Short mmCIF file of C-alpha atoms and ligand atoms in Angstrom, two decimals:
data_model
loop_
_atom_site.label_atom_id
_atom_site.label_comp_id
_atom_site.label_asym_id
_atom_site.label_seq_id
_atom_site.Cartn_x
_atom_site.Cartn_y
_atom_site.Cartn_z
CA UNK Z 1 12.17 7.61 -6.88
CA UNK Z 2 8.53 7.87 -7.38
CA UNK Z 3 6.97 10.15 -10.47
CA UNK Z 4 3.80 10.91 -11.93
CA UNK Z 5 3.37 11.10 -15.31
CA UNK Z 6 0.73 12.84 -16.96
CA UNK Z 7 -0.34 12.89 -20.95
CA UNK Z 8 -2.16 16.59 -20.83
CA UNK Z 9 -4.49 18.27 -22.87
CA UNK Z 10 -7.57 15.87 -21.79
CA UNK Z 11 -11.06 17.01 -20.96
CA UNK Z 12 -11.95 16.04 -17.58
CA UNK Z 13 -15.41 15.11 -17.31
CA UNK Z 14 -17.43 13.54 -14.35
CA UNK Z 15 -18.03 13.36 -10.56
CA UNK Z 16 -15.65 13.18 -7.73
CA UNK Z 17 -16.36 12.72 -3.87
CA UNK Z 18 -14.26 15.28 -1.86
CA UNK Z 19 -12.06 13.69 1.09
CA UNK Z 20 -11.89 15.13 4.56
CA UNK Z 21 -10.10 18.21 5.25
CA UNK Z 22 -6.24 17.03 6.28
CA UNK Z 23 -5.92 20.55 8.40
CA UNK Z 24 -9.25 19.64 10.24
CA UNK Z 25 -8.20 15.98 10.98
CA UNK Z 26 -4.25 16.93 11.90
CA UNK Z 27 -6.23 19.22 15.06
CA UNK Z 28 -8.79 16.94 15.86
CA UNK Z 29 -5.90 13.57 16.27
CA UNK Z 30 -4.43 15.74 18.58
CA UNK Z 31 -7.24 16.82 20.33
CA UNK Z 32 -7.75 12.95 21.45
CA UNK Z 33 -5.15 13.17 23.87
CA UNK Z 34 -7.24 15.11 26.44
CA UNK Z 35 -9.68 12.63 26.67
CA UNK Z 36 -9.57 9.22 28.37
CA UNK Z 37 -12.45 7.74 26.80
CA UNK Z 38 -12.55 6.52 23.24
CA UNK Z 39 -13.14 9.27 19.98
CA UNK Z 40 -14.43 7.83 16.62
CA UNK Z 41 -13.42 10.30 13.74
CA UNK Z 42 -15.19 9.65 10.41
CA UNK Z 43 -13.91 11.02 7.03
CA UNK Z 44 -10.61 11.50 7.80
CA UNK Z 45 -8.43 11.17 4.95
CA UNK Z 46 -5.91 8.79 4.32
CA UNK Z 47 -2.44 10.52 3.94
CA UNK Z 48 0.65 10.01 4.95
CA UNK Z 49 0.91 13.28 7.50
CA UNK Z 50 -2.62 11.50 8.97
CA UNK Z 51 -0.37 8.49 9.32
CA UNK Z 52 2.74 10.39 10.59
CA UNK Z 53 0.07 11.93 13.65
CA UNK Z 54 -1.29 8.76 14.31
CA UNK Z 55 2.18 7.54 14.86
CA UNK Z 56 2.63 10.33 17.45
CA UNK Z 57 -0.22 9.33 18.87
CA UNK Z 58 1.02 5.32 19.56
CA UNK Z 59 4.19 6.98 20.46
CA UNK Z 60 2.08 9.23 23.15
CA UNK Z 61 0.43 5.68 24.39
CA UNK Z 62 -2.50 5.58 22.93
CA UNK Z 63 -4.41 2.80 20.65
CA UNK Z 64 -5.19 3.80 17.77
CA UNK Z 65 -7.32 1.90 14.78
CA UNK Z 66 -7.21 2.99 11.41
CA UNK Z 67 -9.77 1.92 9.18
CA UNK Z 68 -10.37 3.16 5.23
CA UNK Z 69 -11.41 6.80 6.51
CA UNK Z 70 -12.09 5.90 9.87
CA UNK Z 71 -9.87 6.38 12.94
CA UNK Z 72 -10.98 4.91 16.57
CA UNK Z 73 -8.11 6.44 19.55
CA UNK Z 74 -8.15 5.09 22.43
CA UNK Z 75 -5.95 7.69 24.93
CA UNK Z 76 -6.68 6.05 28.58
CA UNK Z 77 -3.21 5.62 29.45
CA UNK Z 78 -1.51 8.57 27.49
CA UNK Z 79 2.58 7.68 28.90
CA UNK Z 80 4.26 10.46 27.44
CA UNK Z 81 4.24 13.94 27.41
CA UNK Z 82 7.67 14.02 24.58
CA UNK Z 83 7.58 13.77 20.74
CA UNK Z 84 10.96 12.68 19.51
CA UNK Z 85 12.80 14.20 16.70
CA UNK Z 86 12.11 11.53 13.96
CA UNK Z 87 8.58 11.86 14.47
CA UNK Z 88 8.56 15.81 14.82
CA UNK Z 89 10.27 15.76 11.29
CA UNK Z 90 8.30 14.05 9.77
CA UNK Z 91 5.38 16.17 10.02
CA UNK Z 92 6.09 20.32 11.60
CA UNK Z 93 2.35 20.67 11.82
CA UNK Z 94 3.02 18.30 14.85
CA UNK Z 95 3.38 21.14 17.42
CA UNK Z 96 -0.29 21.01 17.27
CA UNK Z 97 0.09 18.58 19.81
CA UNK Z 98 1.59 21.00 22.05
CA UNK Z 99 -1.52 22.16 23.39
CA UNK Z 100 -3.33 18.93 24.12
CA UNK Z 101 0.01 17.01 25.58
CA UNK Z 102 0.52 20.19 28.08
CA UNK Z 103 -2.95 20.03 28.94
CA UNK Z 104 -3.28 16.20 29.40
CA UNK Z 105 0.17 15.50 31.24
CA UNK Z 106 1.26 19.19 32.78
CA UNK Z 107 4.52 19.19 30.30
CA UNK Z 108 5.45 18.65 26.94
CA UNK Z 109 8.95 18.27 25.51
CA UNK Z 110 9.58 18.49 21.53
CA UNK Z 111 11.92 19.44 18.89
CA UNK Z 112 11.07 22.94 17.62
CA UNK Z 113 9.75 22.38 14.12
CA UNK Z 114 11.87 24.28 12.14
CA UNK Z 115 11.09 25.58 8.62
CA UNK Z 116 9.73 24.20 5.64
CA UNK Z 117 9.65 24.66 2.14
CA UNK Z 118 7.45 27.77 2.18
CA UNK Z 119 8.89 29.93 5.07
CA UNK Z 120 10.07 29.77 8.45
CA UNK Z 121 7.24 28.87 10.28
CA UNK Z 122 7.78 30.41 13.75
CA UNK Z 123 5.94 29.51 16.33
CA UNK Z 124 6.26 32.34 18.73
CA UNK Z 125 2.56 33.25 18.91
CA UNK Z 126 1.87 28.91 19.58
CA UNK Z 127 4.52 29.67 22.88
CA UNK Z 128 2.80 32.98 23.68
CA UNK Z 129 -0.76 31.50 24.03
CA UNK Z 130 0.75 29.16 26.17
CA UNK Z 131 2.41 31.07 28.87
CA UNK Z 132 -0.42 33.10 28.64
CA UNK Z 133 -2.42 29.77 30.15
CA UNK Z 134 0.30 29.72 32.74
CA UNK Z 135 2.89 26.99 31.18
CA UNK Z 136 6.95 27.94 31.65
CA UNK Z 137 8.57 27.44 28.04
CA UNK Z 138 12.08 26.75 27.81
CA UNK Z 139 13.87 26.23 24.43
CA UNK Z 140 17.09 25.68 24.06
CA UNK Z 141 19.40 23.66 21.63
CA UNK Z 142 16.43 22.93 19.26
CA UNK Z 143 13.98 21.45 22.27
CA UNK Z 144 11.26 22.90 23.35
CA UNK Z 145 10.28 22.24 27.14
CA UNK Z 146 7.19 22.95 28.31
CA UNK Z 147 5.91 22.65 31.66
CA UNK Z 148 3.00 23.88 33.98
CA UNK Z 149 3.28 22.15 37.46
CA UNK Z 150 0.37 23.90 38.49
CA UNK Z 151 -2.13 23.04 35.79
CA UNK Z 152 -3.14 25.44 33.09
CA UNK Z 153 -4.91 28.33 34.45
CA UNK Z 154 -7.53 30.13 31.74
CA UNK Z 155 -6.81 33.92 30.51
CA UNK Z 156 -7.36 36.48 28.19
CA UNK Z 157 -4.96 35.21 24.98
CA UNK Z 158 -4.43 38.71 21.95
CA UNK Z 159 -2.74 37.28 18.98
CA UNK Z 160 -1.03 39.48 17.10
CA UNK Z 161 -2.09 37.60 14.01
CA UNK Z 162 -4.97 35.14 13.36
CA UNK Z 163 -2.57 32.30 12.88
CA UNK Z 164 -4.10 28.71 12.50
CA UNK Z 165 -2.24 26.58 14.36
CA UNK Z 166 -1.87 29.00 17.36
CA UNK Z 167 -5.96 29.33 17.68
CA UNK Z 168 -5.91 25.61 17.75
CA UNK Z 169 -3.27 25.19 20.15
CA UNK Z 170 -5.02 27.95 22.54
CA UNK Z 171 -8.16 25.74 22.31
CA UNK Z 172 -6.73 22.53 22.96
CA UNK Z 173 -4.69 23.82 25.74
CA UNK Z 174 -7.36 25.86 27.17
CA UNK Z 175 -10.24 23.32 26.78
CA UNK Z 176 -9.40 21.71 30.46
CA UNK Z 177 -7.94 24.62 32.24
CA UNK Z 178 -9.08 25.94 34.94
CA UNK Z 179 -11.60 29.03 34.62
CA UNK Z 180 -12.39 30.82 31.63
CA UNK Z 181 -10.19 31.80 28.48
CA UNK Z 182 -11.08 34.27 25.39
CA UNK Z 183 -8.86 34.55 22.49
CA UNK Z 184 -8.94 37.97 20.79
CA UNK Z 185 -8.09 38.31 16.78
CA UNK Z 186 -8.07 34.40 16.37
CA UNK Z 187 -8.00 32.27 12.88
CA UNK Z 188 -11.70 31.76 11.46
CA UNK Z 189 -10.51 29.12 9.00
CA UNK Z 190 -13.60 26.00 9.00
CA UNK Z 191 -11.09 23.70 10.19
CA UNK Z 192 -11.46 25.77 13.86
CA UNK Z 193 -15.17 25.41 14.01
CA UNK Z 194 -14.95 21.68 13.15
CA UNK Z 195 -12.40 21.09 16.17
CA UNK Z 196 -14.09 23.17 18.27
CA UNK Z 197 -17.39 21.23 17.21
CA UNK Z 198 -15.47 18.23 17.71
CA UNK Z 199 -14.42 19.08 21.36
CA UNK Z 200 -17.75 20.62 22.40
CA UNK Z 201 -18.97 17.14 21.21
CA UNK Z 202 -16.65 15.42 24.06
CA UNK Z 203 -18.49 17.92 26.50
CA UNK Z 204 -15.80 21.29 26.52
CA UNK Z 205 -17.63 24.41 26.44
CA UNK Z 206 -16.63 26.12 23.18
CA UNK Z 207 -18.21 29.26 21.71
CA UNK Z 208 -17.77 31.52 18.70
CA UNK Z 209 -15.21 29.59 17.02
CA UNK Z 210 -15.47 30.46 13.60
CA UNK Z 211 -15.61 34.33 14.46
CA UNK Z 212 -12.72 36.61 15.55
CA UNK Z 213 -13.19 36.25 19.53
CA UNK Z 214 -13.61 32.34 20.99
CA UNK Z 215 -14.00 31.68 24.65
CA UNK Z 216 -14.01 28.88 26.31
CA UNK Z 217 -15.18 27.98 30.07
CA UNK Z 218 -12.28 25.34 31.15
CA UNK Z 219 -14.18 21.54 32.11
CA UNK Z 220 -12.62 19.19 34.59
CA UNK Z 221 -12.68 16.38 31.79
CA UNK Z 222 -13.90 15.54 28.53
CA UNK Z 223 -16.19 12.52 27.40
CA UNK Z 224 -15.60 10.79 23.99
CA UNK Z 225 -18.13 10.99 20.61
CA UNK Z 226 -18.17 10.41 17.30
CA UNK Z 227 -17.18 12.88 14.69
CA UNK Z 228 -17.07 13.20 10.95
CA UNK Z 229 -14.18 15.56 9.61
CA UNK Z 230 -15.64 18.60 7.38
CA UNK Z 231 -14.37 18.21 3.50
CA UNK Z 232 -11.41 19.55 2.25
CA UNK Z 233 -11.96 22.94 0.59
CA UNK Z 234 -8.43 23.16 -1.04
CA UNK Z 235 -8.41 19.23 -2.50
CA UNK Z 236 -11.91 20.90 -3.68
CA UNK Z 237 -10.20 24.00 -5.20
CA UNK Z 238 -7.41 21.72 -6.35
CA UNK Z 239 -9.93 19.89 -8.86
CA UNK Z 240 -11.74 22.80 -9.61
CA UNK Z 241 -8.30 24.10 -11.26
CA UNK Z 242 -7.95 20.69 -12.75
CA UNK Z 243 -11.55 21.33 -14.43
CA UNK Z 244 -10.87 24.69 -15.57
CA UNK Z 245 -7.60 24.20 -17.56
CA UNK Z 246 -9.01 21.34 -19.36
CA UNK Z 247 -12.01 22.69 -20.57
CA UNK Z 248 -13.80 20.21 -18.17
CA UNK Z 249 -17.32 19.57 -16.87
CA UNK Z 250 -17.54 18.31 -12.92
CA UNK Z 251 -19.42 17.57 -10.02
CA UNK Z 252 -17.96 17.50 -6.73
CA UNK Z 253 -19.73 15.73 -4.24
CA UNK Z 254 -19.82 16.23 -0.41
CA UNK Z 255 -18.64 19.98 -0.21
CA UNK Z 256 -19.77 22.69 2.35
CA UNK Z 257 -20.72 25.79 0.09
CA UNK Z 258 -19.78 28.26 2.37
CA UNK Z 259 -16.24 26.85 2.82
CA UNK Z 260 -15.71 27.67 -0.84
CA UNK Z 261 -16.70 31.31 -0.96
CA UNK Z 262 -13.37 32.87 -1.43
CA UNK Z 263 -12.51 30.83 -4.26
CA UNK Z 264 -16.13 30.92 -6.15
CA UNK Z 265 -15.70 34.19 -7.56
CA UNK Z 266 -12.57 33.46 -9.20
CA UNK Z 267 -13.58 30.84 -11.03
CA UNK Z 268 -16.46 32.75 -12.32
CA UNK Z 269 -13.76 35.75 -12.98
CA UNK Z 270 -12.09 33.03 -15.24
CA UNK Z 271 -15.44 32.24 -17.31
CA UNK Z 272 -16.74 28.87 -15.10
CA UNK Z 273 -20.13 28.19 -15.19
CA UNK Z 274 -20.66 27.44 -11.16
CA UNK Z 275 -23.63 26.20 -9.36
CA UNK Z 276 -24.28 24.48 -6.23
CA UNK Z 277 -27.21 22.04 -5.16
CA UNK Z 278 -27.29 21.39 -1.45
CA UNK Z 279 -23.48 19.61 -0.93
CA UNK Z 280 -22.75 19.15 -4.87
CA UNK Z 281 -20.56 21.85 -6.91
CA UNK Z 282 -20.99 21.93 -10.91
CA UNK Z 283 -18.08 23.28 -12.25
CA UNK Z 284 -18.19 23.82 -16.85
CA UNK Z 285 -15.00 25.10 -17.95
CA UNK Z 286 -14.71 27.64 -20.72
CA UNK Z 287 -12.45 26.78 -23.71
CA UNK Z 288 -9.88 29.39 -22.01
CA UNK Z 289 -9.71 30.60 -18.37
CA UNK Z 290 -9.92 34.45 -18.59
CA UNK Z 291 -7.31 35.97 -16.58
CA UNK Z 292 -7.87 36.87 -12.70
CA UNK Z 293 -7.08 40.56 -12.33
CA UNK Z 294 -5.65 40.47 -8.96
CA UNK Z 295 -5.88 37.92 -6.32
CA UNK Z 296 -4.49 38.60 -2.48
CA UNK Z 297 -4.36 35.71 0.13
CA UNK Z 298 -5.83 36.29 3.31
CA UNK Z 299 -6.71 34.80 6.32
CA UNK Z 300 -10.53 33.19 6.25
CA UNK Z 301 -13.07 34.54 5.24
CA UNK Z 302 -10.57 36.19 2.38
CA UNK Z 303 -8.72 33.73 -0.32
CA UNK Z 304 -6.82 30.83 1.15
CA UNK Z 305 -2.80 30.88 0.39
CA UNK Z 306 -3.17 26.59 0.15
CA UNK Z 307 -4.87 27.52 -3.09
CA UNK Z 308 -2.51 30.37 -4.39
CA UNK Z 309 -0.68 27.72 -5.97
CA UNK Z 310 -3.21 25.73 -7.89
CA UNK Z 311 -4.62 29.10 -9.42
CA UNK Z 312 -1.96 30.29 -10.60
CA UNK Z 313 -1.35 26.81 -12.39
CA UNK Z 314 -4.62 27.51 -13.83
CA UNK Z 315 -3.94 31.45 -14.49
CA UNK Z 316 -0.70 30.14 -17.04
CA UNK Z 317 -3.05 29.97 -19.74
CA UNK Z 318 -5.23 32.30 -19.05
CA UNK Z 319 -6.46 34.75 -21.63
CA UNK Z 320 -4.74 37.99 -20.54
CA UNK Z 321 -2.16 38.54 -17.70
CA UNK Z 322 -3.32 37.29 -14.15
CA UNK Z 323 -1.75 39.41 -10.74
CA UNK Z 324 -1.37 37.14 -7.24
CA UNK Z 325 -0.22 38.47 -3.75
CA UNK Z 326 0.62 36.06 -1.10
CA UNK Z 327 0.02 37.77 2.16
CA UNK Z 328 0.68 34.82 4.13
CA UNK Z 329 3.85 32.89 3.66
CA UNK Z 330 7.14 34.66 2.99
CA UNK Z 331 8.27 32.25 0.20
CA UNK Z 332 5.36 30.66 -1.40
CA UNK Z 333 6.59 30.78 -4.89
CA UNK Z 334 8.69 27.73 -5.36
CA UNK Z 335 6.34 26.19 -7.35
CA UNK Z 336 6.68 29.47 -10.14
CA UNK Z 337 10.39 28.45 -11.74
CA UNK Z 338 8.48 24.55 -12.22
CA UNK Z 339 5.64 25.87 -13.80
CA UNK Z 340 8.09 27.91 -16.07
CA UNK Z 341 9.29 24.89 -17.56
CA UNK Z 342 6.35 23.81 -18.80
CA UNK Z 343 6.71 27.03 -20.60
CA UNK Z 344 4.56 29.37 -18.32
CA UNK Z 345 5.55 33.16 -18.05
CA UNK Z 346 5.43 34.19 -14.84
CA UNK Z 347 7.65 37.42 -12.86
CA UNK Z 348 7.98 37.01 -9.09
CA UNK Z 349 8.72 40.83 -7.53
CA UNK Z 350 8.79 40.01 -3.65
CA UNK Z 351 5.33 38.98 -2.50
CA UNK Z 352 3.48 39.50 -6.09
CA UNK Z 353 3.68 37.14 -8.68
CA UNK Z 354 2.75 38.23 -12.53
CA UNK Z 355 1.17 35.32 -14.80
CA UNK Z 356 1.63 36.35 -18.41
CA UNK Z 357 -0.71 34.27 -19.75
CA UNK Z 358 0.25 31.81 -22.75
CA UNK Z 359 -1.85 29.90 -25.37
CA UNK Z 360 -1.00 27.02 -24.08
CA UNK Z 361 1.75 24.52 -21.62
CA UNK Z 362 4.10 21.44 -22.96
CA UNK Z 363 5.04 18.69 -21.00
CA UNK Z 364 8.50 18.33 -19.32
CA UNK Z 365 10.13 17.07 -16.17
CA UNK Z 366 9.26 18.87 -13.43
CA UNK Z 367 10.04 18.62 -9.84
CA UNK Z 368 7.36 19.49 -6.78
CA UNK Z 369 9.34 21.32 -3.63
CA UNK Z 370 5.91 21.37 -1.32
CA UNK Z 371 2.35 20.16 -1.15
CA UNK Z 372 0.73 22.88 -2.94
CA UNK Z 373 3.10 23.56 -5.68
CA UNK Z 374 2.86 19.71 -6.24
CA UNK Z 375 -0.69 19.82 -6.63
CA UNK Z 376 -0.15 23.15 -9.21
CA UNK Z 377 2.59 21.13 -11.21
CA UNK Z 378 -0.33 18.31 -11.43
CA UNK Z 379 -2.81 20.79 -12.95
CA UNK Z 380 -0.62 22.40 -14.98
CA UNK Z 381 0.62 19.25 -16.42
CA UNK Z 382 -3.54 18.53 -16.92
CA UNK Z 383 -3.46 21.28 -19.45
CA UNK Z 384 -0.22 20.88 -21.20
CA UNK Z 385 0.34 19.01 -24.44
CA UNK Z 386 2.59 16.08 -24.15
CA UNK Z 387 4.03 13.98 -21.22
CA UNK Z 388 5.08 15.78 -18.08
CA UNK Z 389 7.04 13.88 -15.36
CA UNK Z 390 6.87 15.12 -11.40
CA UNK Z 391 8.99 14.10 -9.16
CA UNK Z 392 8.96 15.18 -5.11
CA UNK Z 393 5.37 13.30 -5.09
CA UNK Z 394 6.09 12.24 -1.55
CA UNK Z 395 4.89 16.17 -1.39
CA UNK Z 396 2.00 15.35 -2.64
CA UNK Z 397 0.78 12.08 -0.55
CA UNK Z 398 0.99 14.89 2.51
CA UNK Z 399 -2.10 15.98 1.18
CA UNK Z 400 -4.20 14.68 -2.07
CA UNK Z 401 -5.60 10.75 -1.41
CA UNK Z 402 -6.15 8.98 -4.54
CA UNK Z 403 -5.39 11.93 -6.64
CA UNK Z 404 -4.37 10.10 -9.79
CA UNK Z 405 -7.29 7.43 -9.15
CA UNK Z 406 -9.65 10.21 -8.82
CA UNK Z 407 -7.95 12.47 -12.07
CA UNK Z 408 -8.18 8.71 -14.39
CA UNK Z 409 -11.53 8.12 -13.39
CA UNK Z 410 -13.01 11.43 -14.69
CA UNK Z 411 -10.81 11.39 -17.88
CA UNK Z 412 -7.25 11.96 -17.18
CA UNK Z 413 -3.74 9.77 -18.10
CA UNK Z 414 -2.27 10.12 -15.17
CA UNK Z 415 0.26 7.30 -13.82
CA UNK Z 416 2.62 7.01 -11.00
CA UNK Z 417 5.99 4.64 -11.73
CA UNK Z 418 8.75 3.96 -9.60
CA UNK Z 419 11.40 5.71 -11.75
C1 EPZ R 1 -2.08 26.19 8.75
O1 EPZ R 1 -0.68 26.37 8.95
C2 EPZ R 1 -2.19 25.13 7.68
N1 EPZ R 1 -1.59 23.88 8.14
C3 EPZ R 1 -1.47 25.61 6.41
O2 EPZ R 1 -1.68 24.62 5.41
C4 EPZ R 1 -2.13 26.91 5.96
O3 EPZ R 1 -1.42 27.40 4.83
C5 EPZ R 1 -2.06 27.94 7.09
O4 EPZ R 1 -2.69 27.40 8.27
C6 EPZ R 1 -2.76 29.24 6.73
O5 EPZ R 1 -4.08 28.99 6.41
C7 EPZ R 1 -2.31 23.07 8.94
O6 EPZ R 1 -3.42 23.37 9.31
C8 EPZ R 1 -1.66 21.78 9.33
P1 EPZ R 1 -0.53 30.07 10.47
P2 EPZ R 1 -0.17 27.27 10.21
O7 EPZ R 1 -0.06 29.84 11.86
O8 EPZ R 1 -1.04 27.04 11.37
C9 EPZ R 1 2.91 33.28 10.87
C10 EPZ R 1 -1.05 23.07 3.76
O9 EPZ R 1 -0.54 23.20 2.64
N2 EPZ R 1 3.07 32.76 12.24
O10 EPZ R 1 -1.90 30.63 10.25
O11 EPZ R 1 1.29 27.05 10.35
C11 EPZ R 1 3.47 32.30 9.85
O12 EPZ R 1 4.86 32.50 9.69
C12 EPZ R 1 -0.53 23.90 4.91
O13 EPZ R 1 -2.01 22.31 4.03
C13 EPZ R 1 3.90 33.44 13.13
O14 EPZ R 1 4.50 34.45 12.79
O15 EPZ R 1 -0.43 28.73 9.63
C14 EPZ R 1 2.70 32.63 8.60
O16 EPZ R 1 3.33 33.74 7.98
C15 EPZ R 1 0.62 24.81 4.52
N3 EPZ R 1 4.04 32.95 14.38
C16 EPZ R 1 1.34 33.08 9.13
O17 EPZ R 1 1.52 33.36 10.53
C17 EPZ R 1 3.39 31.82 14.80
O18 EPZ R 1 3.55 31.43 15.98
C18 EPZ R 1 0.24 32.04 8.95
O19 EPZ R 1 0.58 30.94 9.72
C19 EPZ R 1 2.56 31.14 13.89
C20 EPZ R 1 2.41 31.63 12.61
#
């Protein structure tokens, strides 16, 4: 079993370049399929959930090359419209492919994704956006069977919610239908302007992605381009934390400023010294993080729930007693009893989580459960004296490429052994 080991209490000083965004590049893979010329995409990370949709892709029939950060797909003869269970498991963000296969072959069959470490995950309002196109969805016995005989037909789409992977679903199966479609109270996250930027590149006829109403006029077919994937606000975050609870000095390179606006002012709440020069963020840490009085996630524009996780790593030591609300996920605390072994004192009532903060964390075995709370145990173990050991880093590859190359080259010990 794979660990990381970390020797904490190390300034981290020095300059990083940010990696693509993963949940701008998971959209835009898919969003190959409903083209049958060839799509470059630059910057896309490598991590193993990019691998896992590239493999759905190859299953789909396309060609697919994978360079360093570079992915060429080739989706001329697209074969299939189904996405097995092995693949389906081993990435549930893969029902953003539902969209784009419906579209591109007039049916889609897949295993219903299930839950994951952080909540149920329905996709209800994904189904609802589809039908509302015009597609008949059957599931039964764990399958989901989608079909629309007569093509997808374009229409006015409410969510009930702003969810993420619905508004890019709606897009990608609404991109080729026929006649117009708005979507009403959709997600503004980046990642949806970048695919919709993306797709208007290949000729669809996008607009107002980004704000709460999109519509989109429904083209007979889509060309190919060239694209380079927006960075990855919440690795961004991630090493911001990392900065913070080592009394660190940074520079991350490549950022978009305005992608980082939620999570600015709580940085500065906890005593960084923050500035920005055209796509470069200086972060100086104080000797202590002050505590955050209250943070709530949101949907985008408010503060993102991926980075609930690595704040509160960085609230543990915070001078004073830090408040968090997640808004978003229904159990988004797993990481909270870890982070208490490495002597953090924290209270979880329901959705709000109280961070007692302490003078400082020790080392200890630790074990991540999801992505997020992976990347939390990593900071955490950043800041505490002494050697901590995570295991569950497969958790962590989903999401964070190079992360221990990137943490040694700015000052950490950081080391991953097959244990
Ligand atoms: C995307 O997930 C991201 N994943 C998540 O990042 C991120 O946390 C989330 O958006 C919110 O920003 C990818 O982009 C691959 P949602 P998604 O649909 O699309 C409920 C990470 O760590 N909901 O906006 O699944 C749902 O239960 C991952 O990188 C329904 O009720 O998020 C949740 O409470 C984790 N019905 C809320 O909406 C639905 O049909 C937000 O979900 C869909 C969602």
């Amino acid at each position: 079993m794979e660990k990381i080991i970390i020797e904490g209490g190390k300034r981290l000083i020095g300059e990083i370049n940010v990696h693509g965004a993963k949940n701008s590049a998971l959209p835009i893979l898919a969003a190959t399929v409903l083209t049958t010329k060839r799509t470059v995409i630059h910057n896309c990370p490598k991590l193993t959930d990019i691998d896992a949709a590239i493999n759905i892709l190859e299953h789909l029939g396309c060609i697919v090359d994978h360079t360093e950060d570079c992915v060429t797909v080739d989706a001329s003869n697209i074969g299939g419209s189904d996405i097995p269970d092995s693949l389906m498991r081993e990435m549930r963000s893969s029902v953003v492919f539902l969209g784009a296969v419906l579209a591109r072959t007039g049916k889609a069959s897949f295993s219903t994704p299930g839950g994951c470490e952080i909540g149920l995950r329905p996709i209800d309002l994904h189904l609802f956006a589809m039908s509302r196109l015009g597609a008949v969805v059957k599931e039964d016995f764990g399958r989901l069977e989608c079909e629309c005989p007569n093509g997808l037909i374009g229409d006015e789409i409410i969510l009930s919610f702003p969810s993420v992977g619905a508004t890019e679903n709606a897009i990608l199966a609404a991109v080729t239908a026929k006649g117009t479609t708005t979507i009403i109270n959709c997600a503004r996250e980046p990642e949806i302007s970048d695919l919709a930027d993306f797709l208007n590149g290949c000729g669809a006829k996008i607009s107002g992605a980004g704000e709460g109403t999109i519509v989109i006029e429904g083209v007979k077919q889509l060309a190919g381009t060239e694209h380079t994937v927006i960075p990855d606000r919440i690795e961004a975050t991630t090493y911001m934390a990392s900065a913070a609870v080592t009394q660190g000095k940074m520079i991350l390179n490549g950022i978009i400023p305005a992608h980082l606006g939620p999570v600015i002012p709580i940085f500065e709440e906890a005593g960084c010294d923050i500035s920005i020069m055209g796509r470069k963020l200086y972060i100086s840490a104080p000797p202590r993080p002050k505590r955050i009085k209250s943070i709530k996630t949101m949907p985008y524009p408010g503060f993102p729930t991926d980075a609930q996780a690595p704040i509160m790593a960085m609230t543990t030591i915070a001078d004073g007693t830090s408040v968090i609300i997640e808004n978003i996920f229904e159990s988004r605390y797993k990481h909270v009893n870890e982070l208490s072994r490495l002597g953090a004192k924290i209270k979880v009532e329901g959705r709000m989580a109280v961070i007692e903060g302490v003078p400082g964390l020790y080392g200890a075995p630790v074990v991540a459960g999801d992505l997020r709370g992976g990347a939390a145990l990593v900071v955490a173990g950043l800041a505490a004296e002494g050697i901590t050991e995570i295991e569950g880093i497969a958790h962590i590859d989903r999401g964070h490429a190079d992360f221990e190359k990137n943490l040694t080259m700015i000052g950490a010990v950081i080391t991953r052994e097959n244990g």
